[in-house]
Coordinates of C-alpha atoms in Angstrom, one line a residue:
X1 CA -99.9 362.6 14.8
X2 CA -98.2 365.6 13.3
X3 CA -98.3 369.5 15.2
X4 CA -98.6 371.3 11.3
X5 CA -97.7 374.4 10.5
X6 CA -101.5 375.2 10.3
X7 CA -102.1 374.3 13.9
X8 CA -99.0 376.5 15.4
X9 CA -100.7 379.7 13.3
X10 CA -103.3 379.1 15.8
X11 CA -101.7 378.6 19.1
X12 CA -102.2 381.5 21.7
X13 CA -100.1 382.8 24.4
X14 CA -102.4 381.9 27.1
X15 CA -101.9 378.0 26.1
X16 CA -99.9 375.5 28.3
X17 CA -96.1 374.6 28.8
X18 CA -95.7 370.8 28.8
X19 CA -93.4 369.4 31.3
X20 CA -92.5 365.9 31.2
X21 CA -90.1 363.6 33.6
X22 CA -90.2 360.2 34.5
X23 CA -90.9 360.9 38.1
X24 CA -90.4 363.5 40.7
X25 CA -86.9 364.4 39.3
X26 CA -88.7 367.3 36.8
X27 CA -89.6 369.2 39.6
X28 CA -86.1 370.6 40.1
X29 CA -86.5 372.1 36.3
X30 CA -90.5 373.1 37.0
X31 CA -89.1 375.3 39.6
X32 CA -86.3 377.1 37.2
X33 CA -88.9 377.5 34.4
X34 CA -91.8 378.9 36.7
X35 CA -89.1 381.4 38.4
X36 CA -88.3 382.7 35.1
X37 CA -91.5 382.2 33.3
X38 CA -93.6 383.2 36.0
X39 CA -96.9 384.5 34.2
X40 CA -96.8 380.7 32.1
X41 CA -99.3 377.7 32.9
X42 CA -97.7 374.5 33.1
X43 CA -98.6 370.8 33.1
X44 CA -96.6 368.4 34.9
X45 CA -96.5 365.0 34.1
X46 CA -94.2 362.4 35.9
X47 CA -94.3 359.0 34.7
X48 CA -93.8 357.3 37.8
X49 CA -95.5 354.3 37.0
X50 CA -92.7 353.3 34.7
X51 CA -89.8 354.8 36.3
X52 CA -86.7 354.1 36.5
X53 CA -86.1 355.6 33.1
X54 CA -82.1 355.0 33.7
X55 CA -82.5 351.4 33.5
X56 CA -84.8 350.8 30.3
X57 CA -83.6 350.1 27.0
X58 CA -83.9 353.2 24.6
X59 CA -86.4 351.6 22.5
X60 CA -88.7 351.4 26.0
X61 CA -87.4 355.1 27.0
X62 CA -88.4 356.4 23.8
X63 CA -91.8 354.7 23.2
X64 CA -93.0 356.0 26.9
X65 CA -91.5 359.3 26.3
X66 CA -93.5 360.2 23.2
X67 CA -96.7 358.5 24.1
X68 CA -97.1 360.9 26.8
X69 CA -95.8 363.9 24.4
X70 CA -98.7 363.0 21.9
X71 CA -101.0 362.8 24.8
X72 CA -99.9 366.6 26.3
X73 CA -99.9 367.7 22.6
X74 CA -103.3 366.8 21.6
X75 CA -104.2 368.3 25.1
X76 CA -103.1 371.7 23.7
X77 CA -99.6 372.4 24.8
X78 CA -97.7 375.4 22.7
X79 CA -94.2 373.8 24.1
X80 CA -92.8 370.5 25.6
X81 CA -89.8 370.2 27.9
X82 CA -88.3 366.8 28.0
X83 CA -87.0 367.9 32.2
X84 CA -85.7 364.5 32.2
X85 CA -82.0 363.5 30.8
X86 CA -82.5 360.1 29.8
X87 CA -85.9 361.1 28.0
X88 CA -83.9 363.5 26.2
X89 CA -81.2 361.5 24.8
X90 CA -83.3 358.8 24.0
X91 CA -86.2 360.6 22.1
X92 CA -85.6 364.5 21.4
X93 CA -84.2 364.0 18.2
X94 CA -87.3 362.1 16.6
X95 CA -90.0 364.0 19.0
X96 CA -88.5 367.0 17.1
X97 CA -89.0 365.3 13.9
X98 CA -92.5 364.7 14.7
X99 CA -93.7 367.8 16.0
X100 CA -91.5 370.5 13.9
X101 CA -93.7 373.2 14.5
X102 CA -93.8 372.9 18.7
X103 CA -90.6 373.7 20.5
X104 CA -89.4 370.7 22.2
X105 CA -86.7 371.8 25.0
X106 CA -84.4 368.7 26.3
X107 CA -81.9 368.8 29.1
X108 CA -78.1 368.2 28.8
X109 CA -75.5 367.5 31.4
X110 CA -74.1 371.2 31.9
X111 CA -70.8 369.9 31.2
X112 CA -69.9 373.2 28.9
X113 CA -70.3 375.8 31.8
X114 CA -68.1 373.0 33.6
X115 CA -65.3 372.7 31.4
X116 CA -65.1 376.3 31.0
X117 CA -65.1 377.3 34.6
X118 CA -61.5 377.0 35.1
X119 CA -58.4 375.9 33.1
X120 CA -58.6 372.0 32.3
X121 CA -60.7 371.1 35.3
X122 CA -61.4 367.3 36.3
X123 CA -65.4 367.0 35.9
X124 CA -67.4 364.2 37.6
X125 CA -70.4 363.4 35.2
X126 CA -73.2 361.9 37.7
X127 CA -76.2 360.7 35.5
X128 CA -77.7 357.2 34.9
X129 CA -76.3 354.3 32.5
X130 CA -79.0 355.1 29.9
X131 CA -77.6 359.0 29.8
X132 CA -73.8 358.2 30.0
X133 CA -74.1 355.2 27.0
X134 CA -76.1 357.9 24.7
X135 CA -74.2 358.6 21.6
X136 CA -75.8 362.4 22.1
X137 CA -73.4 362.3 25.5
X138 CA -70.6 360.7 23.8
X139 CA -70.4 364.0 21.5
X140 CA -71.2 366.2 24.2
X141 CA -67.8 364.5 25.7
X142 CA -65.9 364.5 22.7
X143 CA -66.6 368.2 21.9
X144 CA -64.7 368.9 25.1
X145 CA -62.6 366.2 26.1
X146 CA -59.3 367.9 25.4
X147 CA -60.5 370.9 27.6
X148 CA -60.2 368.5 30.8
X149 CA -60.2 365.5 32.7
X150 CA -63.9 364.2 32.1
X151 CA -65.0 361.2 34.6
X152 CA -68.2 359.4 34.1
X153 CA -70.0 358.3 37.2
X154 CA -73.0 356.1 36.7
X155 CA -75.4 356.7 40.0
X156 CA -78.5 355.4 38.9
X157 CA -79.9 354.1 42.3
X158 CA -80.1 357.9 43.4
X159 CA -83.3 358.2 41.5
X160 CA -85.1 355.5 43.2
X161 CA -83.6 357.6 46.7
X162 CA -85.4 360.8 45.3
X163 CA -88.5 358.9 44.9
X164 CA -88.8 357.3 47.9
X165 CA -88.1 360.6 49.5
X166 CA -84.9 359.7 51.1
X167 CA -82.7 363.0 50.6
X168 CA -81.1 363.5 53.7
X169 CA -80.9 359.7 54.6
X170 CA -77.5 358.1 56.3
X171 CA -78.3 355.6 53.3
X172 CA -78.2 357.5 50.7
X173 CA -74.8 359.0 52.5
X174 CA -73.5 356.1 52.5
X175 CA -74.3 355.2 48.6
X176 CA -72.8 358.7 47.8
X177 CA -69.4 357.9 49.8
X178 CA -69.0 354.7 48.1
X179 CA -70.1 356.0 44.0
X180 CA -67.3 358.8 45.1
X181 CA -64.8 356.5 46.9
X182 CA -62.4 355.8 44.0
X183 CA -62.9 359.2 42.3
X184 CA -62.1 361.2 44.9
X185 CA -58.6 359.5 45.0
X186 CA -57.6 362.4 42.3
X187 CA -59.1 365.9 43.4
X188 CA -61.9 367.1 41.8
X189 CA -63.1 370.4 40.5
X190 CA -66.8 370.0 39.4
X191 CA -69.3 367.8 39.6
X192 CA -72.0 367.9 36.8
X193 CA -75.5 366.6 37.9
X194 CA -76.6 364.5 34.8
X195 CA -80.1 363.6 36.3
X196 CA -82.9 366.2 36.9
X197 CA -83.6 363.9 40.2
X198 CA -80.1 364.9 41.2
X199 CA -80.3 368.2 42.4
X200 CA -82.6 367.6 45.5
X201 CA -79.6 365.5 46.7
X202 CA -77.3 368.3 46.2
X203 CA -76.8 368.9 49.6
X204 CA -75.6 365.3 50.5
X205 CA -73.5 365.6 47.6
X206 CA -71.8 368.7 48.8
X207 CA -71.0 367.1 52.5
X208 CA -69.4 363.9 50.1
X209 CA -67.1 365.8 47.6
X210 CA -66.4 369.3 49.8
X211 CA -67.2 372.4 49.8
X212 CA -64.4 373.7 47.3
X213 CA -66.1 371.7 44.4
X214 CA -68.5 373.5 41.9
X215 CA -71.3 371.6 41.2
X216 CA -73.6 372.2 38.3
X217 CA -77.0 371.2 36.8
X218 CA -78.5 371.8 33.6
X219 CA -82.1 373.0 34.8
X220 CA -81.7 376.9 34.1
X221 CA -80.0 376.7 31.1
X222 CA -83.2 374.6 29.7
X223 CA -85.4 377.4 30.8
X224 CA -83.1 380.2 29.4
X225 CA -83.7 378.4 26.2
X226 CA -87.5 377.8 26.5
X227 CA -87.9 381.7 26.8
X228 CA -86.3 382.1 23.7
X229 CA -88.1 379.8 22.0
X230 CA -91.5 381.0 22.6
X231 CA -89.8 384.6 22.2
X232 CA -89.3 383.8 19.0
X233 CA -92.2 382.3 17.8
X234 CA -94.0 385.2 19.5
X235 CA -95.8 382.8 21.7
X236 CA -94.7 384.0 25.5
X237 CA -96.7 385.1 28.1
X238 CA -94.7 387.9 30.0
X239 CA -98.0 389.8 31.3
X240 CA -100.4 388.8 33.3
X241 CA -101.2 386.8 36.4
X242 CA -99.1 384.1 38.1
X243 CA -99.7 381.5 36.2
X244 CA -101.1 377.8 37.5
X245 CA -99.6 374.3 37.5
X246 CA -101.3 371.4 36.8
X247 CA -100.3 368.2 38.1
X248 CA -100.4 364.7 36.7
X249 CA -99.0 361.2 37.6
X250 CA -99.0 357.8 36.0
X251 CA -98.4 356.9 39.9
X252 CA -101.1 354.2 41.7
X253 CA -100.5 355.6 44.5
X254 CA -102.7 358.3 45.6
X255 CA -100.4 360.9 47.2
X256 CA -98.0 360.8 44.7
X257 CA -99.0 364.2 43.2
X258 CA -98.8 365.7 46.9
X259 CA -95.4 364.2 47.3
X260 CA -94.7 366.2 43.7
X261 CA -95.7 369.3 45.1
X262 CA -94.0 369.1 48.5
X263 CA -90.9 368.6 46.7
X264 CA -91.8 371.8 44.4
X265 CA -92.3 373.6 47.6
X266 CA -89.1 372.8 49.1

């Protein structure tokens, strides 16, 4: 399946953002492209049915990543965004490849804004093992590793925590204090959210590392860069209405597109 340069000549303004995640976890991004995109249509697809991403191989990540691409492109979409980090570094690259005519807008660990938010800070990286063993990381890392202290921390169990709904549980406290238990031996300046199921934990975070910690996510960076995108190929909606979500699941379970937008409405 190709998007040609034929077929983005005729996409309209009025057409669809794509959003994809493995889960609930994209919702944190919806909300950051919808407050500054606000007149857009979006669909939101979350993959539950085959999440945890973290824990695939990236042969698997990528395969279920662009099936559901194709399937959101052939429905029309003038944009995807990948609001998932481990689709991103698994299958951005090649999606863009495939579709060079459509934007496609990944995530990455705000580790820049980070790095230069003080002089050489110590950074906890929180993101799952598929993210953190990505070569695309590895550079990311490498780019600024002599600008600080950079400390990976796989937490990959706090998707399946966001899924289940548990974001204020003592469990999830208690997972928290024991990821952070050997890190926080050294103090730390800035924790980086690597997961776009991270942020609706932020809070639990905050009570585990302090209150003196900066803590960033990537998820309005990735909407900053959607708008230009669509800016420049002329293809953004800034008038208008508020514009509608649409919500899809792979999920069997019935109420898992409430429980998507409960979470949005948070």
């Amino acid at each position: 399946m190709a998007y040609g340069k034929d077929a983005w000549k005729n996409v309209k303004k009025e057409q669809p953002i794509g959003v994809f995640d493995s889960g609930l976890g994209g919702v944190s991004v919806l909300r950051e492209l919808v407050s500054l995109l606000p007149a857009e249509d979006f669909i939101y697809f979350g993959d539950a049915a085959h999440a945890p991403y973290g824990e695939r191989t990236e042969r698997e990540i990528r395969a279920l990543t662009t099936a559901q691409v194709d399937r959101m492109a052939a429905e029309g979409v003038k944009a995807v965004v990948l609001a998932c980090n481990t689709a991103t570094s698994a299958a951005c690259a090649p999606l863009r490849r495939r579709y060079r005519q459509m934007p496609i807008i990944g995530m990455e660990p705000a580790l820049k804004p980070a790095i230069l938010s003080r002089e050489k800070p110590r950074v906890v990286v929180m993101a799952t093992h598929a993210t953190l063993r990505q070569k695309k990381f590895a550079r990311l890392v490498a780019r600024f590793k002599d600008a600080g202290e950079i400390v990976k921390l796989p937490c990959p169990e706090i998707v399946e925590f966001v899924e289940r709904g548990e974001i204020h549980s003592r469990a999830l406290h208690e997972y928290l204090e024991e990821r952070f238990s050997s890190v926080l031996q050294t103090p730390v300046d800035c924790v980086v959210l690597g997961c776009t199921h991270f942020p609706f934990v932020r809070e639990a975070i905050r009570e585990v590392v302090g209150q003196d910690v900066q803590i960033f996510d990537g998820a309005a960076g990735t909407a900053r860069e959607l708008k230009r995108r669509l800016r420049e190929a002329d293809a953004l909606q800034e008038s208008g209405q508020k514009g509608a979500i649409e919500w899809l699941s792979s999920s069997s379970d019935p109420n898992y597109v409430e429980r998507l937008k409960r979470l949005y409405a948070l």
